[in-house]
Coordinates of N, CA and C and ligand atoms in Angstrom, one line a residue:
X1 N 93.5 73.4 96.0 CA 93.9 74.8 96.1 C 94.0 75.5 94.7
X2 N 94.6 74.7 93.6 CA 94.2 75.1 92.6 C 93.5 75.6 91.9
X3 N 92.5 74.7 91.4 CA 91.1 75.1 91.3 C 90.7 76.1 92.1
X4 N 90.5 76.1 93.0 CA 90.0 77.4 94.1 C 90.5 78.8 93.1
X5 N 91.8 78.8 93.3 CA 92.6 80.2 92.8 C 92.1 80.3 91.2
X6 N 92.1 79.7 90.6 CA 91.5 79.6 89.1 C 89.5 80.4 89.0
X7 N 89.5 80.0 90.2 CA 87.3 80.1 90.2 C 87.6 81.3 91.2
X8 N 88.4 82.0 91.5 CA 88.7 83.7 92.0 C 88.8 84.3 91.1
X9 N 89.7 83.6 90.1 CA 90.1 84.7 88.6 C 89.2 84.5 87.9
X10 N 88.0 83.7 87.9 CA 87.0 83.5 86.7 C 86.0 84.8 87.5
X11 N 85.7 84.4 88.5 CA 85.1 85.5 89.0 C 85.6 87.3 88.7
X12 N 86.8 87.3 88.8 CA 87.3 88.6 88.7 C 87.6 89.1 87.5
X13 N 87.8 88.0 86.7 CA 87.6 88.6 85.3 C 86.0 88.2 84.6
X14 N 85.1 88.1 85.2 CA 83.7 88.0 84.7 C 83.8 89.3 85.2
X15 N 83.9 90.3 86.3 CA 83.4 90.8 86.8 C 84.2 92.1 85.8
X16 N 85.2 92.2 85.4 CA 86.0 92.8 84.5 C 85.3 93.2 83.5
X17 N 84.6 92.4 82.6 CA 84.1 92.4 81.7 C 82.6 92.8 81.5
X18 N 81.8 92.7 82.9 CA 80.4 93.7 83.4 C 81.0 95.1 83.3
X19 N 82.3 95.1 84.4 CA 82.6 96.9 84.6 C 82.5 97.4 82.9
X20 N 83.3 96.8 82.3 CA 83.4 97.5 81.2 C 82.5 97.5 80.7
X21 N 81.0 97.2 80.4 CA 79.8 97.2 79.9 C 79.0 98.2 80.7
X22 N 79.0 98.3 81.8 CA 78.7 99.5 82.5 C 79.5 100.9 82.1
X23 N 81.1 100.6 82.0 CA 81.3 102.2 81.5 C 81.1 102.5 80.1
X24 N 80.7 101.7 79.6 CA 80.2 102.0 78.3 C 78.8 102.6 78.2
X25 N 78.2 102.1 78.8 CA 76.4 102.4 79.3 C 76.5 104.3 80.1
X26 N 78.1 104.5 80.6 CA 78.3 105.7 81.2 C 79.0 106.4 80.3
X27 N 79.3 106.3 79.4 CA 80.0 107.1 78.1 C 79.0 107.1 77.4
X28 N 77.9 106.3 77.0 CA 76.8 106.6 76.0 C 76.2 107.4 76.3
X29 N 75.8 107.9 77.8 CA 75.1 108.4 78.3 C 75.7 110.0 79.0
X30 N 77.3 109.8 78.7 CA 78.1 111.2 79.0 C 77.9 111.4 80.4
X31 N 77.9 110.1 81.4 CA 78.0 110.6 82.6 C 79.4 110.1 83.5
X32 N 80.3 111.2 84.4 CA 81.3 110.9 84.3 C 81.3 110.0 85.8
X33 N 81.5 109.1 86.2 CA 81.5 108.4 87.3 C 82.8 107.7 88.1
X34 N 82.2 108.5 90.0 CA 83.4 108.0 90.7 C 83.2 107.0 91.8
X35 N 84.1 106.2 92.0 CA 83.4 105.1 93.2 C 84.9 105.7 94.5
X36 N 83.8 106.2 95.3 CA 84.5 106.6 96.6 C 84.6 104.9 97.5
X37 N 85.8 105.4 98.1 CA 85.6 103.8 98.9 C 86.7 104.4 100.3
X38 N 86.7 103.9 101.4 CA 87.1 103.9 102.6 C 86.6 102.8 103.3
X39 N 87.3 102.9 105.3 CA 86.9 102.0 105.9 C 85.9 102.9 106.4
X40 N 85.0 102.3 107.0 CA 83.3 102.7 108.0 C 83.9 103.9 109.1
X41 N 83.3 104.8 108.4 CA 83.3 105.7 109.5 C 84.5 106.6 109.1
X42 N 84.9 106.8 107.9 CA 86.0 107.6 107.5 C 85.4 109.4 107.1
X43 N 83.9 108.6 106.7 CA 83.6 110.2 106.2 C 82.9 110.4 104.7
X44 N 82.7 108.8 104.1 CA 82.0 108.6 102.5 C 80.8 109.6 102.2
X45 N 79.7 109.5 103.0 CA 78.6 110.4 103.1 C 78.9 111.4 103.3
X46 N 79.7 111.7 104.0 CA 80.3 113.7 104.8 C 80.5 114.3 103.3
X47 N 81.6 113.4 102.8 CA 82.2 114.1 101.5 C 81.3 114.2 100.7
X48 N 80.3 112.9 100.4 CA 79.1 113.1 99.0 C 78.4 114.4 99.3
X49 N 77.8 114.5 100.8 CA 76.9 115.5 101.1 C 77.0 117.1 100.5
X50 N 78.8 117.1 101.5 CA 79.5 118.7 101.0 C 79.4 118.6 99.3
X51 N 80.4 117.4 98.9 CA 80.5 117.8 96.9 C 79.1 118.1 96.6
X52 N 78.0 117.4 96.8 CA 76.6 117.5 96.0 C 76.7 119.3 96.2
X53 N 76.6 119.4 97.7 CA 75.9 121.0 98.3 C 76.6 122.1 97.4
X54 N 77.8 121.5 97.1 CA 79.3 122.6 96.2 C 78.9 122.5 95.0
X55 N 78.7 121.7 94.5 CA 78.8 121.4 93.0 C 77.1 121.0 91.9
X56 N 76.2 121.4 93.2 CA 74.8 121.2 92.3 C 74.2 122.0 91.2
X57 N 74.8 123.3 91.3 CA 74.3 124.2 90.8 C 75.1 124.2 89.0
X58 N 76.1 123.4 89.4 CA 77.3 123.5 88.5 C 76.9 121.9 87.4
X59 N 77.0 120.9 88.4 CA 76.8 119.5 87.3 C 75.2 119.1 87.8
X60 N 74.4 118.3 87.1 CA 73.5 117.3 87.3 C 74.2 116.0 88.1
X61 N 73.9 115.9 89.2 CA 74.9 114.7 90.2 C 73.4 113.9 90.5
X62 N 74.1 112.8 90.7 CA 73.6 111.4 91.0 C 74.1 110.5 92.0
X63 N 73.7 110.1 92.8 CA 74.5 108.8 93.5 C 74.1 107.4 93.9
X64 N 75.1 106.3 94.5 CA 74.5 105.3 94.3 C 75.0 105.2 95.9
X65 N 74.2 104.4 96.7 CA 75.3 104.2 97.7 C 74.8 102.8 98.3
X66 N 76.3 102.2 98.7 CA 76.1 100.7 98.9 C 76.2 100.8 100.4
X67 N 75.6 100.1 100.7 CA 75.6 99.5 102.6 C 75.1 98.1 102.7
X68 N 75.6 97.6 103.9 CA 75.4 96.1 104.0 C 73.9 95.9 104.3
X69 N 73.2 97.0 104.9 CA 72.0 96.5 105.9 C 70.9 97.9 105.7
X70 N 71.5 98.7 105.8 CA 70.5 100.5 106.3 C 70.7 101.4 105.1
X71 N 69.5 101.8 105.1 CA 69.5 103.3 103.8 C 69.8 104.4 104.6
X72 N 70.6 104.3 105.9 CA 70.7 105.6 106.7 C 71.7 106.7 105.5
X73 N 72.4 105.9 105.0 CA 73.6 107.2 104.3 C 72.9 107.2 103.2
X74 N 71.9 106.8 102.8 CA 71.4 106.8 100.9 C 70.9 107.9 101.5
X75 N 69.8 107.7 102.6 CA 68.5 109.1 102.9 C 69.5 109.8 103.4
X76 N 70.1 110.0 103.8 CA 71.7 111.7 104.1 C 71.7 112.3 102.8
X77 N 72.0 111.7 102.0 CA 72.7 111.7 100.6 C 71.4 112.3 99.7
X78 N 70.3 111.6 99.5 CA 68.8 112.2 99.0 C 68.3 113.0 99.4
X79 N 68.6 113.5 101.0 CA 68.2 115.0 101.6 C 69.1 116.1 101.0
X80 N 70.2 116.1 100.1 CA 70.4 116.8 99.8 C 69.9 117.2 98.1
X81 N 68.7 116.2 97.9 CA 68.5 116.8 96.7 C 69.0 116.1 95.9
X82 N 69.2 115.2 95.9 CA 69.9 114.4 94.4 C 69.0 113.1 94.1
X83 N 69.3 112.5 92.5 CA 68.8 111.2 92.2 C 69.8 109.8 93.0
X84 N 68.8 109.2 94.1 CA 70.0 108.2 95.0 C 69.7 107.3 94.5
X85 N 70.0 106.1 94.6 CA 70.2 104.6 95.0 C 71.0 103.5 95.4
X86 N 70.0 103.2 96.1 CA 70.7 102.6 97.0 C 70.7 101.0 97.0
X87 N 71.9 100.5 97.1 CA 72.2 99.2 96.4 C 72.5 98.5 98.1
X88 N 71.7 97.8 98.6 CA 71.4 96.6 99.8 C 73.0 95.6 99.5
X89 N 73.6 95.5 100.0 CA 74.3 93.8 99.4 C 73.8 93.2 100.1
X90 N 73.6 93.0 100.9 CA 72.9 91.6 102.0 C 74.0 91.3 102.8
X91 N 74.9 91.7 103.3 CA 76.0 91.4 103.9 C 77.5 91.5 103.1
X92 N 77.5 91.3 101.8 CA 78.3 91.7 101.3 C 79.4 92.9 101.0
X93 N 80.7 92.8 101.8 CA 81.5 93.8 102.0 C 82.1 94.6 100.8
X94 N 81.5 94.8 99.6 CA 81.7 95.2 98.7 C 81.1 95.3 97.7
X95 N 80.9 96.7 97.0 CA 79.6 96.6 95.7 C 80.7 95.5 94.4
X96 N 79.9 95.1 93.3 CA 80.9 94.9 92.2 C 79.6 95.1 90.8
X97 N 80.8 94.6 90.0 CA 80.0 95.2 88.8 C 78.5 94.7 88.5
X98 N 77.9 93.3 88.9 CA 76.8 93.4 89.1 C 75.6 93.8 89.5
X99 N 76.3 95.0 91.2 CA 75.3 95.2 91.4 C 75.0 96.8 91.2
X100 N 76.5 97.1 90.3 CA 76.6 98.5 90.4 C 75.7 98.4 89.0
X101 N 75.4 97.1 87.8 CA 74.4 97.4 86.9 C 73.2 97.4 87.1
X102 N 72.8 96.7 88.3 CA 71.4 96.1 88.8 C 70.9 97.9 88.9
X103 N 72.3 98.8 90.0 CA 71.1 100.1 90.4 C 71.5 101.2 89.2
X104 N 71.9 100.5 87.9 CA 71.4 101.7 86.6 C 70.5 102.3 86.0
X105 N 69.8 101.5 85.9 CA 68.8 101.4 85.3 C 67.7 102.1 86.0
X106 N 67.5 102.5 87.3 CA 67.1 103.6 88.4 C 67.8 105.0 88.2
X107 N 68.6 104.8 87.4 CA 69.2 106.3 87.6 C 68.6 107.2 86.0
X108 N 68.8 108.4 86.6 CA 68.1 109.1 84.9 C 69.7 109.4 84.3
X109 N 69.9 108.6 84.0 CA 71.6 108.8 83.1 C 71.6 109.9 82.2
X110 N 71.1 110.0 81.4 CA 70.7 110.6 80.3 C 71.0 112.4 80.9
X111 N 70.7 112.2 82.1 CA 70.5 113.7 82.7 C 71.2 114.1 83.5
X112 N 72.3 113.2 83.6 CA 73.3 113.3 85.1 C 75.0 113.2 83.9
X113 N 75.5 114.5 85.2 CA 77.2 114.4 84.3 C 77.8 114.1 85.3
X114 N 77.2 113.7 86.5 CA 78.5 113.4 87.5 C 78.0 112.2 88.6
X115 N 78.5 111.0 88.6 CA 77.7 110.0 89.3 C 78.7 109.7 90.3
X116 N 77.7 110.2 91.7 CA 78.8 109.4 92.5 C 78.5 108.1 93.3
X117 N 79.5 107.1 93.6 CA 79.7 106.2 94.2 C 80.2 105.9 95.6
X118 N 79.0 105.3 96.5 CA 79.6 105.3 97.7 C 79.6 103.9 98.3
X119 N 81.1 103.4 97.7 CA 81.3 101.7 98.4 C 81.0 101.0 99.7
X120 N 81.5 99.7 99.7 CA 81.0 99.5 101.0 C 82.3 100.2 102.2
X121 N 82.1 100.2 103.2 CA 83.2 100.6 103.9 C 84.1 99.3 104.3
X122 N 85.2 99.2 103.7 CA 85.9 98.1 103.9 C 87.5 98.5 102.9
X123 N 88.3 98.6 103.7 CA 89.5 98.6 102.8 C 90.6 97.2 101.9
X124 N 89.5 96.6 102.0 CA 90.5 95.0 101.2 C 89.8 94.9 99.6
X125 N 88.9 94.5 100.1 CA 88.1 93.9 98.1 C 86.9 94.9 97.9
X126 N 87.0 96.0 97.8 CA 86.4 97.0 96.8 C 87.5 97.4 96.0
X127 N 88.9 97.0 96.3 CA 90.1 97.3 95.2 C 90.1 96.4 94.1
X128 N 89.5 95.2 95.0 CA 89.5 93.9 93.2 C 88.5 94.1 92.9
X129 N 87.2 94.4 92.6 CA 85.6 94.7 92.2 C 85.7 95.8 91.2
X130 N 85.9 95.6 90.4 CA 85.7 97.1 89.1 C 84.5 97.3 89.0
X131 N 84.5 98.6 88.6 CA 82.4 98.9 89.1 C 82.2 99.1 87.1
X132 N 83.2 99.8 86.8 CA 83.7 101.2 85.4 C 83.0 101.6 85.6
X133 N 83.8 102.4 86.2 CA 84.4 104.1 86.9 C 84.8 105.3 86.0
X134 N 84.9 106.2 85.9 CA 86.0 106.8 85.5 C 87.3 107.5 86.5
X135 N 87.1 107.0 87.7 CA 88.2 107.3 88.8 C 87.8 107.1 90.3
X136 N 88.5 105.9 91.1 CA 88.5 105.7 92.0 C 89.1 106.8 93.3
X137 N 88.3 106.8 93.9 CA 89.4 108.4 95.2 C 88.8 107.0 96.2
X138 N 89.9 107.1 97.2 CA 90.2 106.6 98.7 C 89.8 107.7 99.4
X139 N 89.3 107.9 100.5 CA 88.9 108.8 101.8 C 90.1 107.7 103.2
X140 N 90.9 108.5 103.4 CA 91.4 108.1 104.4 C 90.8 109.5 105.7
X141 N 91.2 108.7 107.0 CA 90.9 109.8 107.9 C 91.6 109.9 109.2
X142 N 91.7 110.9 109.7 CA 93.0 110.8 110.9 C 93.1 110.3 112.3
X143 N 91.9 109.9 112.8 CA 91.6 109.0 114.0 C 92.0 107.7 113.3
X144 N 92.0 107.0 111.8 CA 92.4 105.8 111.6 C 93.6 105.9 112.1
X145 N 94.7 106.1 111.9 CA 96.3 105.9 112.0 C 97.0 106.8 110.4
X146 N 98.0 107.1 110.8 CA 99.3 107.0 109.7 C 99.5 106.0 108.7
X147 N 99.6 105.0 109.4 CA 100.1 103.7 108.6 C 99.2 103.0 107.6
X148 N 97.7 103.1 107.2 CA 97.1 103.0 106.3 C 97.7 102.1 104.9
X149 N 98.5 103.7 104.9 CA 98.8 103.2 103.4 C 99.8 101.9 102.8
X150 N 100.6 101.9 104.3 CA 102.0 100.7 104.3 C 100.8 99.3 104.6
X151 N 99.5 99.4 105.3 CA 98.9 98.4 105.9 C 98.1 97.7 104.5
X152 N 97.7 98.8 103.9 CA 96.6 98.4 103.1 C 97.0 99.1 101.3
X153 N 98.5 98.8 101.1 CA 99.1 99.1 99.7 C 97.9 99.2 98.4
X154 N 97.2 97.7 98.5 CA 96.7 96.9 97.1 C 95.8 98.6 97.0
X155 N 94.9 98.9 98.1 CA 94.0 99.7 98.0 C 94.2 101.5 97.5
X156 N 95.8 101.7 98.2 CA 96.3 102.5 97.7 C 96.9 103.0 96.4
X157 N 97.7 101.7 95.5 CA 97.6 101.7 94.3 C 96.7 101.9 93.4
X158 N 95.7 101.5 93.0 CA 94.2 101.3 92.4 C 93.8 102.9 92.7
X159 N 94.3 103.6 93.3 CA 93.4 105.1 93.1 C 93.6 106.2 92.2
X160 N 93.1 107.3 92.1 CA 93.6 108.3 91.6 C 93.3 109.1 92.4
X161 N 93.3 109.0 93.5 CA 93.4 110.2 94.6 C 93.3 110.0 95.5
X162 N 93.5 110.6 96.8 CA 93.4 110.4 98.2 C 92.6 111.6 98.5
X163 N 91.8 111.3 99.9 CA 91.5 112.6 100.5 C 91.5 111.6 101.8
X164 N 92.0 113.2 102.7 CA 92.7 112.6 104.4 C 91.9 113.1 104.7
X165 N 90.8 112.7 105.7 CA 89.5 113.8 105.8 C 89.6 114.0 107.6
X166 N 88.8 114.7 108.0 CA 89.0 115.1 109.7 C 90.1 115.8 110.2
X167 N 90.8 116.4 109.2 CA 92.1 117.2 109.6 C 91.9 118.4 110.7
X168 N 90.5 118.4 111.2 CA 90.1 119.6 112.3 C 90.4 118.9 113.6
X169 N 90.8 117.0 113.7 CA 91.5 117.1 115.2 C 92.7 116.2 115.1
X170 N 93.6 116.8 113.9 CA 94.8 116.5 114.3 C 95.7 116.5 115.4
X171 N 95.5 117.6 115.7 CA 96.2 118.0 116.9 C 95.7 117.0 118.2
X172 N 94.5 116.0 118.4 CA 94.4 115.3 119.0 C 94.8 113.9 119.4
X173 N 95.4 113.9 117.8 CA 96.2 112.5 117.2 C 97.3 112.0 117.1
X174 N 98.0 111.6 117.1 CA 99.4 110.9 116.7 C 99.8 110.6 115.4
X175 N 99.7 111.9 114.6 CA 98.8 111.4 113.3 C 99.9 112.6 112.7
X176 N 100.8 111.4 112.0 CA 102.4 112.2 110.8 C 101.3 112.4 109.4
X177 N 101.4 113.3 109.1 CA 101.1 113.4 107.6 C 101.9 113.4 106.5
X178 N 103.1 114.1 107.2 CA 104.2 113.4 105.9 C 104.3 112.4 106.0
X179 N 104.6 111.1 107.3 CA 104.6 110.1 107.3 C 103.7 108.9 106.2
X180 N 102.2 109.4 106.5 CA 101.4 109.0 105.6 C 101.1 109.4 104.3
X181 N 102.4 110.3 104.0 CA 101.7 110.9 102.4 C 103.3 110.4 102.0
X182 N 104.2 109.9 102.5 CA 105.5 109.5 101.9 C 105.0 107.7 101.7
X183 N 104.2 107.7 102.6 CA 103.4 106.0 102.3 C 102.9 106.0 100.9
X184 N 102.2 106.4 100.8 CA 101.0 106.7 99.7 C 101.8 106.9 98.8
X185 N 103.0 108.0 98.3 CA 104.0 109.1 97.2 C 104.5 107.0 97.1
X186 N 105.4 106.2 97.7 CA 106.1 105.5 97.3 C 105.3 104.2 96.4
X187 N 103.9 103.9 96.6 CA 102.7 103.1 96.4 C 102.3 103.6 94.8
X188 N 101.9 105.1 95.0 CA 101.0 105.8 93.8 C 102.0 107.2 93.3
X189 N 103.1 107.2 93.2 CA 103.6 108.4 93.2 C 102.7 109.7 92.0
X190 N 102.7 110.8 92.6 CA 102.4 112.0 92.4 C 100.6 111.8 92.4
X191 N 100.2 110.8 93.3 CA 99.0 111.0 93.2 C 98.3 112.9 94.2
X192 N 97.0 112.9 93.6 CA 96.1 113.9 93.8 C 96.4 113.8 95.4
X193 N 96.2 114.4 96.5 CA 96.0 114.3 98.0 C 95.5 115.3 98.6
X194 N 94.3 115.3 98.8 CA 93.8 116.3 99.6 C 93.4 116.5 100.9
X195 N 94.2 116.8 101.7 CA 93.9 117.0 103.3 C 92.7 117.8 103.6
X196 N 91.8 117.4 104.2 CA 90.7 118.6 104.7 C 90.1 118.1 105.8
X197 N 88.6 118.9 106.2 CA 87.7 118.7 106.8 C 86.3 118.3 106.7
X198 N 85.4 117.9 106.6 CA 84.2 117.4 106.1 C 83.4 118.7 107.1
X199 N 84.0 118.3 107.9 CA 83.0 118.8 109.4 C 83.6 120.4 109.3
X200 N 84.6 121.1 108.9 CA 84.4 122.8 109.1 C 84.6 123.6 107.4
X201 N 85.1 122.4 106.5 CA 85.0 123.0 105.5 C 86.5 123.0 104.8
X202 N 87.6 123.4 105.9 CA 88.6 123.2 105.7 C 89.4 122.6 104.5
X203 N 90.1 123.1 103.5 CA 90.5 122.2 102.2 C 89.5 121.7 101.3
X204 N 88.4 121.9 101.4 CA 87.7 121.2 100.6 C 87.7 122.0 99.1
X205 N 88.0 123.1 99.3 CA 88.0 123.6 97.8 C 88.8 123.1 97.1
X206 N 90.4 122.9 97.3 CA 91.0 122.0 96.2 C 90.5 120.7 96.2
X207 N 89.9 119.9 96.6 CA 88.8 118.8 96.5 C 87.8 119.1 95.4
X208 N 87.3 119.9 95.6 CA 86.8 120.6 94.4 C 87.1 121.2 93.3
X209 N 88.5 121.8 93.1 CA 88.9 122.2 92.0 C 89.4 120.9 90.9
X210 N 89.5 120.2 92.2 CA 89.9 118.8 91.2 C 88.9 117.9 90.8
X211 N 87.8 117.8 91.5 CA 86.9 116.7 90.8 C 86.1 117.8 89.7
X212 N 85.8 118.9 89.9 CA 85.4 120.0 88.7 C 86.2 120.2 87.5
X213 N 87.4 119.9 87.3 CA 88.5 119.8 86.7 C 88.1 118.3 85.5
X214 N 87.9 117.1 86.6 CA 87.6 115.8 85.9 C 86.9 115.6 85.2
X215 N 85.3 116.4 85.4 CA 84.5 116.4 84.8 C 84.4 117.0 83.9
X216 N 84.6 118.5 84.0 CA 85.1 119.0 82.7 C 85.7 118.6 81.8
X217 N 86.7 117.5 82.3 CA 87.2 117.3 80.8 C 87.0 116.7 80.1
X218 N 86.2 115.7 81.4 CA 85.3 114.5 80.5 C 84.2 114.9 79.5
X219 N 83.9 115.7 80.2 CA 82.3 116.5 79.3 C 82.5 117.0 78.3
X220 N 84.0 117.6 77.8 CA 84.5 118.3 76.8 C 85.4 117.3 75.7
X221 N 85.5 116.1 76.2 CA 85.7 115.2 75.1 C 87.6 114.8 75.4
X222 N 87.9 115.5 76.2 CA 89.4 115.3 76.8 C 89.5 114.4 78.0
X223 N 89.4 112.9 78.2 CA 89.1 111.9 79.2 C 90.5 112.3 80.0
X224 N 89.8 112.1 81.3 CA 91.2 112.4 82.1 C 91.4 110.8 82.6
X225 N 91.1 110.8 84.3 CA 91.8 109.6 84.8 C 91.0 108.2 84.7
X226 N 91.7 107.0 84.1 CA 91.0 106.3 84.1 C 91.2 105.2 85.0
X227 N 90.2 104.5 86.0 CA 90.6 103.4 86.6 C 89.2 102.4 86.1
Ligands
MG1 MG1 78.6 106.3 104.7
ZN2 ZN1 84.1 92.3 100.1

């Protein structure tokens, strides 16, 4: 048993020490990078789609997107015009920093200020896998449940923001929002939280004022959030 737990931490701090070689390769290169993560079917692609469509004109964006098996969400994500890649795991329920270096080197860094990340869909160990990032956001969504955040803490701490996405059929749900944002306040207090819609548009602009906010500051030499 021992051993065992010892060759998890070797692993996780090998993998520690990639991330940070990767956000260094993203600071030489002045590109500010986020790794979105949720469970399957929360809305990862919806969001990339909208931010790229919002925000193209404004930053040079990039994305990478991980899936176990299908480039169905990479080719969503490249129909809208951006540099993609797409990183296969073979089964593996989560990107980590190896494979997030393998698809750099595909990307035109040099030319991109905003790289986004679209993890595997899995809410347990994309929270221990450091990619270096410059800020992790959660997508929670309201057909999951309320309780999310009491269910799955580890995942809610590690962020610097939430977005509750699907807020256009609340009213079909069982679905406390204070409930779930007093989850979240006790875990991450005063984190970022943005309720919206993917699907009517709904909230998405403070979603946008805030990740346009991060990058600017990063671009301007004022680092904001770091995970
Ligand atoms: Mg997706
Ligand atoms: Zn995993």
């Amino acid at each position: 048993m021992t051993t065992r737990v010892s060759v998890v931490e070797d692993i996780l701090s090998a993998n520690d020490k990639l991330a940070a070689s990767n956000r260094a390769r993203l600071d030489a290169a002045g590109v500010f990078a986020i790794n979105l993560m949720a469970s399957p079917g929360a809305g990862k692609t919806s969001l990339i789609t909208r931010t790229v469509e919002a925000l193209k004109d404004e930053f040079r964006i990039g994305a990478v997107d991980g899936d176990i098996a299908t480039t169905l969400d990479a080719d969503r994500i490249a129909a809208v015009g951006i540099p993609t890649v797409q990183i296969n795991t073979g089964g593996e329920c989560h990107l980590d920093a190896v494979m997030f270096q393998s698809a750099l080197p595909s990307l035109p860094l040099d030319d991109l200020d905003l790289l986004i990340i679209e993890n595997v869909g899995n809410l347990i160990c994309p929270a221990s896998f450091k990619l270096g990032v410059h800020a992790s956001v959660l997508i929670a969504s309201v057909p999951e449940g309320d309780d999310k955040p009491y269910k799955y803490p580890v995942m809610y701490r590690g962020v610097d923001a939430v977005v509750l996405n699907k807020m256009d059929v609340l009213a079909a749900f069982d679905f406390d929002v204070d409930y779930f944002r007093q989850g979240v306040e006790v875990l991450n207090p005063g984190l970022a939280f943005f309720p919206l819609s993917c699907k009517t548009g709904e909230g998405l602009d403070a979603w946008l004022a805030w990740l346009r906010n991060e990058v600017r500051k990063y671009v301007s030499g004022d680092s904001g959030a770091h995970s």
